[in-house]
Amino acid sequence: MTRDASVLDERRSPAGDTPRGLDVAAFGAVGLSAATTVLIGLLGPSAMVPELPGPSWQPPYSLDAHPGAHLVVALGAVAIVLGGLGLAAALRSRWGPDPRWLLAAGCAVAGLLAFLPPSGSADHLNYAAYGRLVTLGQDPYAITPATLPGDPVTGAVEEWAGVTSVYGPVATAVQALASLVGGDSVRLTVFAMAVVNAAAFIGTALLLHRFARGDADLQRRAALLWAANPLMIYHLAAGMHVDTLAIACMVAALTVRGAASGLLLGVGIGVKLNAGLVALGPAWELRRSPGRLAVVAGTATATVVAIYAAAGPHVLDQVSAASRKVSLATPWQLVKVGFQSLFGPGAYSAWIQIGSLLLMACLAWLLLRASGALRAPGTPGTPGAPGTPRALPVDTAPAVAAAMVVAWLFAAPYALPWYDGLAFALLAMASWPALEAFMVARVVVLSLGYLPAREALRPDDLLWTKTLLREAVVPWTLLALTVALGWWAARAGRRARRRPASAAPRP
């Protein structure tokens, strides 16, 4: 997709050269948050960092200091809160540091984290196990890691050992390649995956920087939303989730045209199925060009069918099961508890699925209306509310894709904080400040609900972080944030319809 199809903020002011005290504090908080994330990994195995069996001379490396659970949980909270506050302030700052420095700093941190053990969850142990199953001739979509408890790699899984893979065939192929490199060593297998993850994170950063070329202010925002985003560094660079690879494919798909775009969309869906929401952006942009749309859609569909067909008949088994789950920290957990108390276990599943789809459709419509994407060409309706996007060509893939992904994130019954990375990457292309603020608030709240990363190592006196914070405070807070998002989008949409259309595409 072309650069001039991005959605720009109507009230964006040129950046200044002289930083104020608040500017220094904001960017300082961003840097300190990223440094804290690095420190968590550097300290080595802890409640936030799973131990990696394997020879100590193999990467990744750490100090093996074995810090206490209270210390690392506090460090995690500091990284999240400082990162959220610093990022929110930096995005509103009038100071204009060179975006190339932000880009370089973020990429350097991501590269460094590849050499430190992953933190924030134990998912990478599952990735290693699924790759190991493939190299042993087993189907990770039909066989669980618990089937081979004596294996040095599958036996290292801490959580979800009895669950088959929910990830796409492309992710599984990367995991299998890492397993071929690592062999019996969990440490080396994880490092091989970390290198791919860092390359995907850095590659995405470079693509976003190039997409915004010609506008230093937009490049700065893109760097803050991705490369130097301390929350994405915490979850995707340090956490090493497969979402990073899916995001890289989707961002790349939005920067090219024709069959190449379709191919990349298909590969991204092959990493993680829900990344397919991004395809709605190019579909909207090309809706008046049936021939071009057919090429992109046809290539994407053929790629997805080929990838998933090659993975065997069980490839979607766990995806189907996961679609009926409700995570503890979403507002739907409150609905689930209510349904269970009235009708008993299991009665909530179908109603929550229907409700979440309806909520997603409603939020998507409100956001698209606020962006101007639903406005017919030449009719009045330029969004004019503060922080809403100006209707440069509203048939823009990144803006439409961002609206759909944000709607899904706020409506989904099962959501984890690293899922939000896809929205941040898309917003880096669309430049939608008000929506950025909602996403920063959401990921901070959700992230705090998932401390510490490893349930088994939570100290008894921190049980409240689950029973109070994750199961009560976070769901109610996210519910309030969802209501606020809908209210803001509705107001922005109404204002859009009252204002005359203006602004032509930027060259």
Short mmCIF file of C-alpha atoms in Angstrom, two decimals:
data_model
loop_
_atom_site.label_atom_id
_atom_site.label_comp_id
_atom_site.label_asym_id
_atom_site.label_seq_id
_atom_site.Cartn_x
_atom_site.Cartn_y
_atom_site.Cartn_z
CA MET A 1 0.00 0.00 0.00
CA THR A 2 1.22 3.48 -0.73
CA ARG A 3 2.62 5.91 1.80
CA ASP A 4 0.11 8.65 0.90
CA ALA A 5 -2.70 6.37 2.05
CA SER A 6 -1.82 6.88 5.70
CA VAL A 7 -4.19 8.74 7.99
CA LEU A 8 -2.69 11.85 9.51
CA ASP A 9 -3.62 13.81 12.59
CA GLU A 10 -5.25 17.10 11.57
CA ARG A 11 -3.93 18.93 14.62
CA ARG A 12 -0.38 17.62 14.60
CA SER A 13 2.08 20.41 15.38
CA PRO A 14 5.66 20.57 14.22
CA ALA A 15 8.14 19.28 16.74
CA GLY A 16 10.41 21.69 18.57
CA ASP A 17 14.17 21.46 18.90
CA THR A 18 14.47 22.32 22.60
CA PRO A 19 13.21 19.76 25.12
CA ARG A 20 11.23 20.88 28.14
CA GLY A 21 11.50 19.25 31.54
CA LEU A 22 8.45 17.08 30.89
CA ASP A 23 9.87 16.00 27.55
CA VAL A 24 13.10 14.88 29.17
CA ALA A 25 11.15 13.06 31.88
CA ALA A 26 8.96 11.31 29.28
CA PHE A 27 11.80 10.05 27.12
CA GLY A 28 13.81 9.25 30.23
CA ALA A 29 10.97 7.07 31.52
CA VAL A 30 10.83 5.27 28.17
CA GLY A 31 14.56 4.54 28.37
CA LEU A 32 14.44 3.51 32.04
CA SER A 33 11.55 1.15 31.35
CA ALA A 34 13.48 -0.56 28.55
CA ALA A 35 16.57 -0.77 30.78
CA THR A 36 14.49 -2.40 33.53
CA THR A 37 13.24 -5.00 31.07
CA VAL A 38 16.85 -5.75 30.11
CA LEU A 39 17.77 -6.02 33.80
CA ILE A 40 15.05 -8.62 34.43
CA GLY A 41 16.53 -10.88 31.75
CA LEU A 42 20.12 -10.14 32.75
CA LEU A 43 19.53 -11.27 36.34
CA GLY A 44 18.65 -14.72 35.08
CA PRO A 45 16.16 -17.38 36.21
CA SER A 46 13.43 -16.04 38.47
CA ALA A 47 9.66 -15.79 38.80
CA MET A 48 9.78 -13.74 35.59
CA VAL A 49 12.46 -15.70 33.71
CA PRO A 50 12.15 -19.49 33.20
CA GLU A 51 15.35 -21.49 33.48
CA LEU A 52 16.73 -22.84 30.21
CA PRO A 53 18.30 -26.31 30.45
CA GLY A 54 21.44 -26.73 28.41
CA PRO A 55 25.20 -26.09 28.55
CA SER A 56 25.95 -22.77 30.25
CA TRP A 57 28.33 -21.70 27.48
CA GLN A 58 25.49 -21.63 25.00
CA PRO A 59 23.44 -18.47 24.50
CA PRO A 60 21.32 -16.86 25.80
CA TYR A 61 23.40 -15.62 28.72
CA SER A 62 22.61 -14.14 32.12
CA LEU A 63 24.20 -13.46 35.50
CA ASP A 64 22.34 -16.40 37.09
CA ALA A 65 21.72 -14.19 40.11
CA HIS A 66 18.41 -15.93 40.90
CA PRO A 67 16.70 -12.80 42.24
CA GLY A 68 13.73 -13.12 44.58
CA ALA A 69 10.18 -13.17 43.28
CA HIS A 70 9.23 -9.94 45.01
CA LEU A 71 12.13 -8.08 43.42
CA VAL A 72 11.47 -9.19 39.85
CA VAL A 73 7.72 -8.68 40.13
CA ALA A 74 8.41 -5.15 41.35
CA LEU A 75 10.82 -4.63 38.45
CA GLY A 76 8.17 -5.85 36.03
CA ALA A 77 5.62 -3.44 37.48
CA VAL A 78 8.13 -0.58 37.24
CA ALA A 79 8.88 -1.42 33.60
CA ILE A 80 5.17 -1.47 32.72
CA VAL A 81 4.08 1.65 34.61
CA LEU A 82 7.11 3.73 33.65
CA GLY A 83 6.82 2.52 30.08
CA GLY A 84 3.15 3.41 29.84
CA LEU A 85 3.49 6.85 31.42
CA GLY A 86 6.64 7.67 29.46
CA LEU A 87 5.20 6.49 26.15
CA ALA A 88 1.94 8.39 26.61
CA ALA A 89 3.83 11.59 27.42
CA ALA A 90 6.42 11.10 24.66
CA LEU A 91 3.68 10.67 22.05
CA ARG A 92 2.25 14.06 23.09
CA SER A 93 5.61 15.76 23.36
CA ARG A 94 6.47 18.73 21.17
CA TRP A 95 10.17 17.89 21.36
CA GLY A 96 11.55 16.35 18.21
CA PRO A 97 14.53 14.04 18.79
CA ASP A 98 15.93 12.57 15.60
CA PRO A 99 13.74 9.53 14.79
CA ARG A 100 16.83 7.67 13.59
CA TRP A 101 18.20 7.74 17.13
CA LEU A 102 14.95 6.34 18.52
CA LEU A 103 14.96 3.68 15.82
CA ALA A 104 18.58 2.74 16.47
CA ALA A 105 18.10 2.63 20.26
CA GLY A 106 15.03 0.42 20.03
CA CYS A 107 16.65 -1.96 17.56
CA ALA A 108 19.78 -2.16 19.71
CA VAL A 109 17.73 -3.12 22.77
CA ALA A 110 15.83 -5.75 20.76
CA GLY A 111 19.12 -7.19 19.51
CA LEU A 112 20.56 -7.26 23.03
CA LEU A 113 17.49 -9.03 24.41
CA ALA A 114 18.00 -11.88 21.94
CA PHE A 115 21.12 -12.79 23.93
CA LEU A 116 19.29 -12.73 27.27
CA PRO A 117 16.80 -15.36 28.45
CA PRO A 118 13.18 -14.46 27.56
CA SER A 119 11.03 -12.98 30.31
CA GLY A 120 7.39 -12.24 30.95
CA SER A 121 5.98 -15.72 30.24
CA ALA A 122 7.00 -19.32 29.70
CA ASP A 123 5.52 -19.56 26.21
CA HIS A 124 8.92 -19.99 24.58
CA LEU A 125 9.28 -23.35 26.32
CA ASN A 126 6.10 -24.48 24.55
CA TYR A 127 7.46 -23.19 21.25
CA ALA A 128 10.62 -25.24 21.75
CA ALA A 129 8.56 -28.31 22.61
CA TYR A 130 6.34 -28.04 19.54
CA GLY A 131 9.40 -27.67 17.33
CA ARG A 132 10.96 -30.67 19.03
CA LEU A 133 7.87 -32.78 18.34
CA VAL A 134 8.16 -31.98 14.64
CA THR A 135 11.83 -33.00 14.51
CA LEU A 136 10.91 -36.26 16.27
CA GLY A 137 8.34 -37.01 13.58
CA GLN A 138 5.30 -36.16 15.72
CA ASP A 139 2.37 -33.87 14.94
CA PRO A 140 2.27 -30.98 17.47
CA TYR A 141 -1.36 -30.39 16.51
CA ALA A 142 -2.29 -33.91 17.64
CA ILE A 143 0.40 -34.78 20.24
CA THR A 144 1.05 -32.76 23.40
CA PRO A 145 4.47 -32.18 25.00
CA ALA A 146 3.26 -34.19 28.01
CA THR A 147 3.28 -37.26 25.79
CA LEU A 148 7.10 -37.25 25.93
CA PRO A 149 7.87 -36.17 29.53
CA GLY A 150 11.32 -37.75 29.51
CA ASP A 151 12.56 -35.76 26.53
CA PRO A 152 15.01 -32.98 27.51
CA VAL A 153 13.06 -30.37 25.52
CA THR A 154 9.39 -31.37 25.78
CA GLY A 155 9.94 -32.23 29.44
CA ALA A 156 10.98 -28.64 30.18
CA VAL A 157 7.50 -27.21 29.49
CA GLU A 158 6.10 -25.59 32.62
CA GLU A 159 2.56 -24.66 31.57
CA TRP A 160 0.22 -26.01 28.90
CA ALA A 161 2.21 -29.26 28.67
CA GLY A 162 -1.04 -31.10 28.02
CA VAL A 163 -2.18 -28.81 25.20
CA THR A 164 -1.52 -29.20 21.48
CA SER A 165 -0.21 -26.29 19.43
CA VAL A 166 -2.53 -23.35 18.75
CA TYR A 167 -0.02 -21.63 16.46
CA GLY A 168 -0.04 -21.56 12.69
CA PRO A 169 2.06 -23.85 10.48
CA VAL A 170 4.56 -21.08 9.65
CA ALA A 171 5.24 -20.53 13.36
CA THR A 172 5.59 -24.28 13.81
CA ALA A 173 8.06 -24.45 10.91
CA VAL A 174 10.22 -21.76 12.55
CA GLN A 175 10.05 -23.67 15.83
CA ALA A 176 11.07 -26.87 14.06
CA LEU A 177 14.06 -25.15 12.42
CA ALA A 178 15.11 -23.83 15.81
CA SER A 179 14.83 -27.34 17.21
CA LEU A 180 17.11 -28.64 14.47
CA VAL A 181 19.67 -26.03 15.50
CA GLY A 182 19.28 -26.62 19.23
CA GLY A 183 18.95 -30.39 19.32
CA ASP A 184 18.62 -31.60 22.91
CA SER A 185 19.42 -28.16 24.33
CA VAL A 186 16.44 -26.03 25.36
CA ARG A 187 18.82 -23.09 25.75
CA LEU A 188 20.15 -23.21 22.20
CA THR A 189 16.71 -23.92 20.73
CA VAL A 190 15.29 -20.84 22.47
CA PHE A 191 18.22 -18.74 21.32
CA ALA A 192 17.63 -19.75 17.70
CA MET A 193 14.00 -18.64 18.03
CA ALA A 194 15.12 -15.43 19.77
CA VAL A 195 17.30 -14.53 16.80
CA VAL A 196 14.34 -14.91 14.44
CA ASN A 197 12.17 -12.91 16.83
CA ALA A 198 14.71 -10.08 17.06
CA ALA A 199 15.08 -10.03 13.28
CA ALA A 200 11.29 -9.77 12.91
CA PHE A 201 11.07 -6.98 15.51
CA ILE A 202 13.91 -5.00 13.93
CA GLY A 203 12.65 -5.66 10.41
CA THR A 204 9.23 -4.32 11.37
CA ALA A 205 10.86 -1.22 12.85
CA LEU A 206 12.77 -0.56 9.62
CA LEU A 207 9.67 -1.08 7.47
CA LEU A 208 7.68 1.38 9.60
CA HIS A 209 10.50 3.92 9.41
CA ARG A 210 10.61 3.59 5.63
CA PHE A 211 6.82 3.79 5.35
CA ALA A 212 6.88 7.20 7.03
CA ARG A 213 9.81 8.48 4.99
CA GLY A 214 9.72 12.16 4.13
CA ASP A 215 8.07 13.17 7.40
CA ALA A 216 10.31 13.23 10.49
CA ASP A 217 7.36 13.72 12.84
CA LEU A 218 5.61 10.60 11.55
CA GLN A 219 8.86 8.64 11.67
CA ARG A 220 9.28 9.72 15.28
CA ARG A 221 5.78 8.52 16.17
CA ALA A 222 6.38 5.26 14.33
CA ALA A 223 9.58 4.69 16.31
CA LEU A 224 7.82 5.45 19.60
CA LEU A 225 4.93 3.13 18.79
CA TRP A 226 7.17 0.22 17.83
CA ALA A 227 10.98 0.23 17.92
CA ALA A 228 11.36 2.35 21.07
CA ASN A 229 8.01 1.39 22.59
CA PRO A 230 8.96 0.06 26.05
CA LEU A 231 5.72 -1.94 26.30
CA MET A 232 6.40 -3.74 23.02
CA ILE A 233 10.02 -4.25 24.06
CA TYR A 234 8.74 -5.80 27.29
CA HIS A 235 6.24 -8.16 25.63
CA LEU A 236 7.56 -8.87 22.14
CA ALA A 237 11.33 -8.33 22.22
CA ALA A 238 11.88 -9.72 25.74
CA GLY A 239 8.82 -11.99 25.79
CA MET A 240 9.66 -13.52 22.40
CA HIS A 241 6.07 -14.27 21.38
CA VAL A 242 5.22 -15.57 17.91
CA ASP A 243 3.05 -12.49 17.44
CA THR A 244 6.22 -10.61 16.46
CA LEU A 245 6.64 -12.74 13.35
CA ALA A 246 2.98 -12.37 12.36
CA ILE A 247 3.20 -8.59 12.79
CA ALA A 248 6.31 -8.40 10.61
CA CYS A 249 4.48 -10.23 7.81
CA MET A 250 1.42 -8.01 8.06
CA VAL A 251 3.36 -4.75 8.11
CA ALA A 252 5.34 -5.94 5.10
CA ALA A 253 2.09 -6.85 3.33
CA LEU A 254 0.83 -3.28 3.77
CA THR A 255 3.96 -1.80 2.20
CA VAL A 256 3.85 -3.71 -1.10
CA ARG A 257 1.30 -4.28 -3.86
CA GLY A 258 -0.33 -7.04 -5.83
CA ALA A 259 0.53 -10.69 -5.43
CA ALA A 260 3.41 -9.90 -3.06
CA SER A 261 0.94 -8.30 -0.64
CA GLY A 262 -1.35 -11.32 -0.86
CA LEU A 263 1.52 -13.72 -0.30
CA LEU A 264 2.69 -11.88 2.82
CA LEU A 265 -0.86 -11.70 4.15
CA GLY A 266 -1.15 -15.44 3.70
CA VAL A 267 2.17 -16.12 5.44
CA GLY A 268 1.15 -13.86 8.36
CA ILE A 269 -2.10 -15.78 8.75
CA GLY A 270 0.04 -18.90 8.62
CA VAL A 271 1.81 -17.67 11.75
CA LYS A 272 -1.32 -16.78 13.69
CA LEU A 273 -4.86 -17.04 12.40
CA ASN A 274 -6.27 -13.88 14.00
CA ALA A 275 -3.69 -11.76 12.14
CA GLY A 276 -6.01 -12.23 9.19
CA LEU A 277 -8.04 -9.24 10.37
CA VAL A 278 -5.36 -7.06 8.77
CA ALA A 279 -6.41 -8.35 5.35
CA LEU A 280 -9.62 -6.33 5.68
CA GLY A 281 -7.51 -3.17 5.28
CA PRO A 282 -6.20 -3.95 1.79
CA ALA A 283 -9.62 -5.37 0.86
CA TRP A 284 -11.24 -2.02 1.73
CA GLU A 285 -8.59 -0.01 -0.07
CA LEU A 286 -8.95 -2.07 -3.23
CA ARG A 287 -12.74 -2.38 -3.16
CA ARG A 288 -13.09 -0.14 -6.23
CA SER A 289 -10.41 -2.02 -8.17
CA PRO A 290 -11.88 -5.52 -8.62
CA GLY A 291 -8.96 -6.78 -10.65
CA ARG A 292 -6.32 -5.75 -8.13
CA LEU A 293 -8.48 -6.99 -5.26
CA ALA A 294 -8.84 -10.37 -6.95
CA VAL A 295 -5.06 -10.70 -7.29
CA VAL A 296 -4.39 -9.88 -3.63
CA ALA A 297 -7.31 -11.90 -2.26
CA GLY A 298 -6.64 -14.84 -4.54
CA THR A 299 -2.95 -14.99 -3.68
CA ALA A 300 -3.64 -14.66 0.05
CA THR A 301 -6.33 -17.34 -0.01
CA ALA A 302 -4.21 -19.77 -2.01
CA THR A 303 -1.28 -19.22 0.34
CA VAL A 304 -3.38 -19.82 3.46
CA VAL A 305 -5.02 -22.93 2.02
CA ALA A 306 -1.66 -24.39 0.97
CA ILE A 307 -0.03 -23.66 4.34
CA TYR A 308 -2.81 -25.07 6.49
CA ALA A 309 -3.48 -28.05 4.22
CA ALA A 310 0.17 -29.06 4.46
CA ALA A 311 -0.02 -29.06 8.27
CA GLY A 312 -2.51 -31.92 8.45
CA PRO A 313 -6.10 -32.46 9.61
CA HIS A 314 -5.55 -31.41 13.24
CA VAL A 315 -4.05 -27.99 12.57
CA LEU A 316 -7.18 -26.11 13.69
CA ASP A 317 -8.21 -28.37 16.59
CA GLN A 318 -6.73 -26.24 19.35
CA VAL A 319 -7.73 -22.99 17.63
CA SER A 320 -11.33 -24.16 17.76
CA ALA A 321 -11.02 -25.03 21.44
CA ALA A 322 -9.30 -21.74 22.28
CA SER A 323 -12.08 -19.73 20.61
CA ARG A 324 -14.42 -20.82 23.41
CA LYS A 325 -12.11 -19.79 26.25
CA VAL A 326 -12.36 -16.67 28.40
CA SER A 327 -9.20 -15.22 29.92
CA LEU A 328 -9.34 -14.00 33.50
CA ALA A 329 -8.42 -10.39 32.80
CA THR A 330 -11.03 -9.51 30.16
CA PRO A 331 -14.45 -8.01 30.96
CA TRP A 332 -16.04 -11.21 29.67
CA GLN A 333 -14.72 -12.91 32.80
CA LEU A 334 -17.31 -10.89 34.74
CA VAL A 335 -20.02 -12.14 32.38
CA LYS A 336 -18.76 -15.70 32.72
CA VAL A 337 -18.92 -15.56 36.50
CA GLY A 338 -22.44 -14.17 36.34
CA PHE A 339 -23.64 -16.85 33.93
CA GLN A 340 -22.07 -19.64 35.98
CA SER A 341 -23.71 -18.44 39.17
CA LEU A 342 -27.13 -18.39 37.46
CA PHE A 343 -27.04 -21.32 35.04
CA GLY A 344 -24.08 -23.50 36.04
CA PRO A 345 -20.75 -24.37 34.35
CA GLY A 346 -20.55 -24.16 30.57
CA ALA A 347 -23.73 -22.18 30.10
CA TYR A 348 -21.83 -19.02 29.22
CA SER A 349 -19.82 -20.18 26.18
CA ALA A 350 -22.23 -19.61 23.28
CA TRP A 351 -23.65 -16.39 24.70
CA ILE A 352 -20.21 -14.89 25.23
CA GLN A 353 -19.13 -15.83 21.71
CA ILE A 354 -22.21 -14.15 20.25
CA GLY A 355 -21.83 -11.13 22.50
CA SER A 356 -18.18 -10.65 21.63
CA LEU A 357 -18.92 -10.76 17.89
CA LEU A 358 -21.68 -8.20 18.27
CA LEU A 359 -19.44 -5.94 20.36
CA MET A 360 -16.63 -6.24 17.84
CA ALA A 361 -18.96 -5.34 14.98
CA CYS A 362 -20.28 -2.34 16.89
CA LEU A 363 -16.82 -1.04 17.84
CA ALA A 364 -15.49 -1.61 14.33
CA TRP A 365 -18.38 0.35 12.83
CA LEU A 366 -17.90 3.22 15.27
CA LEU A 367 -14.15 3.37 14.65
CA LEU A 368 -14.50 3.19 10.88
CA ARG A 369 -17.14 5.90 11.03
CA ALA A 370 -14.85 8.05 13.18
CA SER A 371 -12.01 7.57 10.70
CA GLY A 372 -14.18 8.61 7.78
CA ALA A 373 -13.78 5.25 6.06
CA LEU A 374 -17.55 4.76 5.80
CA ARG A 375 -18.06 8.14 4.15
CA ALA A 376 -18.76 8.10 0.44
CA PRO A 377 -16.21 9.99 -1.68
CA GLY A 378 -16.98 13.68 -2.02
CA THR A 379 -19.54 13.84 0.82
CA PRO A 380 -19.14 15.98 3.93
CA GLY A 381 -17.62 14.36 6.96
CA THR A 382 -14.00 15.08 7.72
CA PRO A 383 -13.24 13.95 11.28
CA GLY A 384 -12.61 17.08 13.27
CA ALA A 385 -12.56 16.02 16.90
CA PRO A 386 -9.22 16.51 18.66
CA GLY A 387 -7.05 13.47 18.23
CA THR A 388 -9.13 11.95 15.42
CA PRO A 389 -7.60 11.25 12.02
CA ARG A 390 -8.06 13.65 9.14
CA ALA A 391 -9.71 12.13 6.11
CA LEU A 392 -6.86 11.99 3.71
CA PRO A 393 -7.85 9.12 1.54
CA VAL A 394 -10.08 7.21 3.90
CA ASP A 395 -9.78 4.11 1.76
CA THR A 396 -6.50 3.42 3.51
CA ALA A 397 -5.42 -0.08 4.45
CA PRO A 398 -3.53 0.71 7.70
CA ALA A 399 -6.35 2.81 9.17
CA VAL A 400 -9.07 0.30 8.37
CA ALA A 401 -6.92 -2.60 9.57
CA ALA A 402 -6.13 -0.72 12.80
CA ALA A 403 -9.84 -0.08 13.42
CA MET A 404 -10.68 -3.77 12.93
CA VAL A 405 -7.82 -5.04 15.10
CA VAL A 406 -8.54 -2.58 17.92
CA ALA A 407 -12.22 -3.56 17.84
CA TRP A 408 -11.23 -7.22 18.08
CA LEU A 409 -8.83 -6.63 20.97
CA PHE A 410 -11.43 -4.76 23.02
CA ALA A 411 -14.18 -7.30 22.23
CA ALA A 412 -12.29 -10.61 22.42
CA PRO A 413 -13.14 -12.94 25.33
CA TYR A 414 -9.58 -14.25 25.35
CA ALA A 415 -6.81 -11.66 25.15
CA LEU A 416 -3.28 -11.37 26.47
CA PRO A 417 -1.20 -8.18 26.54
CA TRP A 418 1.20 -9.16 23.76
CA TYR A 419 -1.73 -9.49 21.34
CA ASP A 420 -1.83 -5.67 21.37
CA GLY A 421 1.42 -5.49 19.42
CA LEU A 422 -0.46 -5.86 16.13
CA ALA A 423 -2.53 -2.75 16.88
CA PHE A 424 0.56 -0.69 17.79
CA ALA A 425 2.28 -1.60 14.51
CA LEU A 426 -0.80 -0.65 12.50
CA LEU A 427 -1.26 2.61 14.41
CA ALA A 428 2.37 3.43 13.63
CA MET A 429 1.30 3.42 9.97
CA ALA A 430 -2.05 5.19 10.45
CA SER A 431 -1.02 7.87 13.00
CA TRP A 432 -4.23 8.04 15.03
CA PRO A 433 -3.29 9.75 18.35
CA ALA A 434 -6.56 9.28 20.25
CA LEU A 435 -6.65 5.58 19.46
CA GLU A 436 -2.98 5.31 20.43
CA ALA A 437 -3.88 6.67 23.88
CA PHE A 438 -6.57 4.03 24.34
CA MET A 439 -4.15 1.28 23.35
CA VAL A 440 -1.41 2.50 25.70
CA ALA A 441 -3.89 2.53 28.59
CA ARG A 442 -5.20 -0.92 27.67
CA VAL A 443 -1.84 -2.66 27.42
CA VAL A 444 -0.62 -1.15 30.70
CA VAL A 445 -3.71 -2.30 32.59
CA LEU A 446 -3.69 -5.76 31.03
CA SER A 447 0.05 -6.19 31.58
CA LEU A 448 -0.22 -5.44 35.29
CA GLY A 449 -2.80 -8.20 35.53
CA TYR A 450 -0.25 -10.77 34.35
CA LEU A 451 2.43 -10.27 36.98
CA PRO A 452 4.27 -12.45 37.73
CA ALA A 453 4.71 -14.42 34.55
CA ARG A 454 4.89 -17.85 36.13
CA GLU A 455 1.95 -18.96 38.25
CA ALA A 456 3.82 -21.68 40.13
CA LEU A 457 6.45 -19.24 41.43
CA ARG A 458 4.09 -16.57 42.75
CA PRO A 459 4.71 -16.04 46.49
CA ASP A 460 1.66 -16.68 48.68
CA ASP A 461 1.56 -13.07 49.81
CA LEU A 462 1.23 -11.98 46.16
CA LEU A 463 -1.81 -14.14 45.44
CA TRP A 464 -3.85 -10.92 45.38
CA THR A 465 -2.22 -10.07 42.06
CA LYS A 466 -4.39 -12.85 40.61
CA THR A 467 -7.52 -12.93 42.78
CA LEU A 468 -7.92 -9.17 43.12
CA LEU A 469 -5.94 -7.54 40.32
CA ARG A 470 -6.31 -9.98 37.41
CA GLU A 471 -9.79 -11.29 38.17
CA ALA A 472 -11.48 -8.09 39.39
CA VAL A 473 -9.63 -4.78 39.00
CA VAL A 474 -8.36 -5.36 35.46
CA PRO A 475 -11.67 -6.64 33.99
CA TRP A 476 -13.65 -3.73 35.47
CA THR A 477 -11.03 -1.24 34.31
CA LEU A 478 -11.01 -2.65 30.80
CA LEU A 479 -14.80 -2.57 30.77
CA ALA A 480 -14.71 1.13 31.62
CA LEU A 481 -12.06 1.67 28.94
CA THR A 482 -14.19 -0.15 26.36
CA VAL A 483 -17.19 2.03 27.19
CA ALA A 484 -14.98 5.13 26.92
CA LEU A 485 -13.66 3.96 23.53
CA GLY A 486 -17.19 3.49 22.20
CA TRP A 487 -18.31 6.87 23.54
CA TRP A 488 -15.30 8.66 22.04
CA ALA A 489 -15.71 6.93 18.66
CA ALA A 490 -19.42 7.76 18.56
CA ARG A 491 -18.75 11.43 19.28
CA ALA A 492 -15.92 11.56 16.74
CA GLY A 493 -18.20 9.99 14.12
CA ARG A 494 -20.96 12.51 14.77
CA ARG A 495 -18.54 15.41 14.50
CA ALA A 496 -17.15 13.94 11.30
CA ARG A 497 -20.56 14.08 9.65
CA ARG A 498 -21.05 17.76 10.55
CA ARG A 499 -17.79 19.02 9.11
CA PRO A 500 -17.11 19.73 5.43
CA ALA A 501 -14.81 17.40 3.58
CA SER A 502 -11.39 18.84 2.95
CA ALA A 503 -7.77 17.91 2.61
CA ALA A 504 -6.38 16.23 -0.40
CA PRO A 505 -3.94 13.31 -0.42
CA ARG A 506 -0.41 14.23 0.41
CA PRO A 507 2.09 13.78 -2.35
#
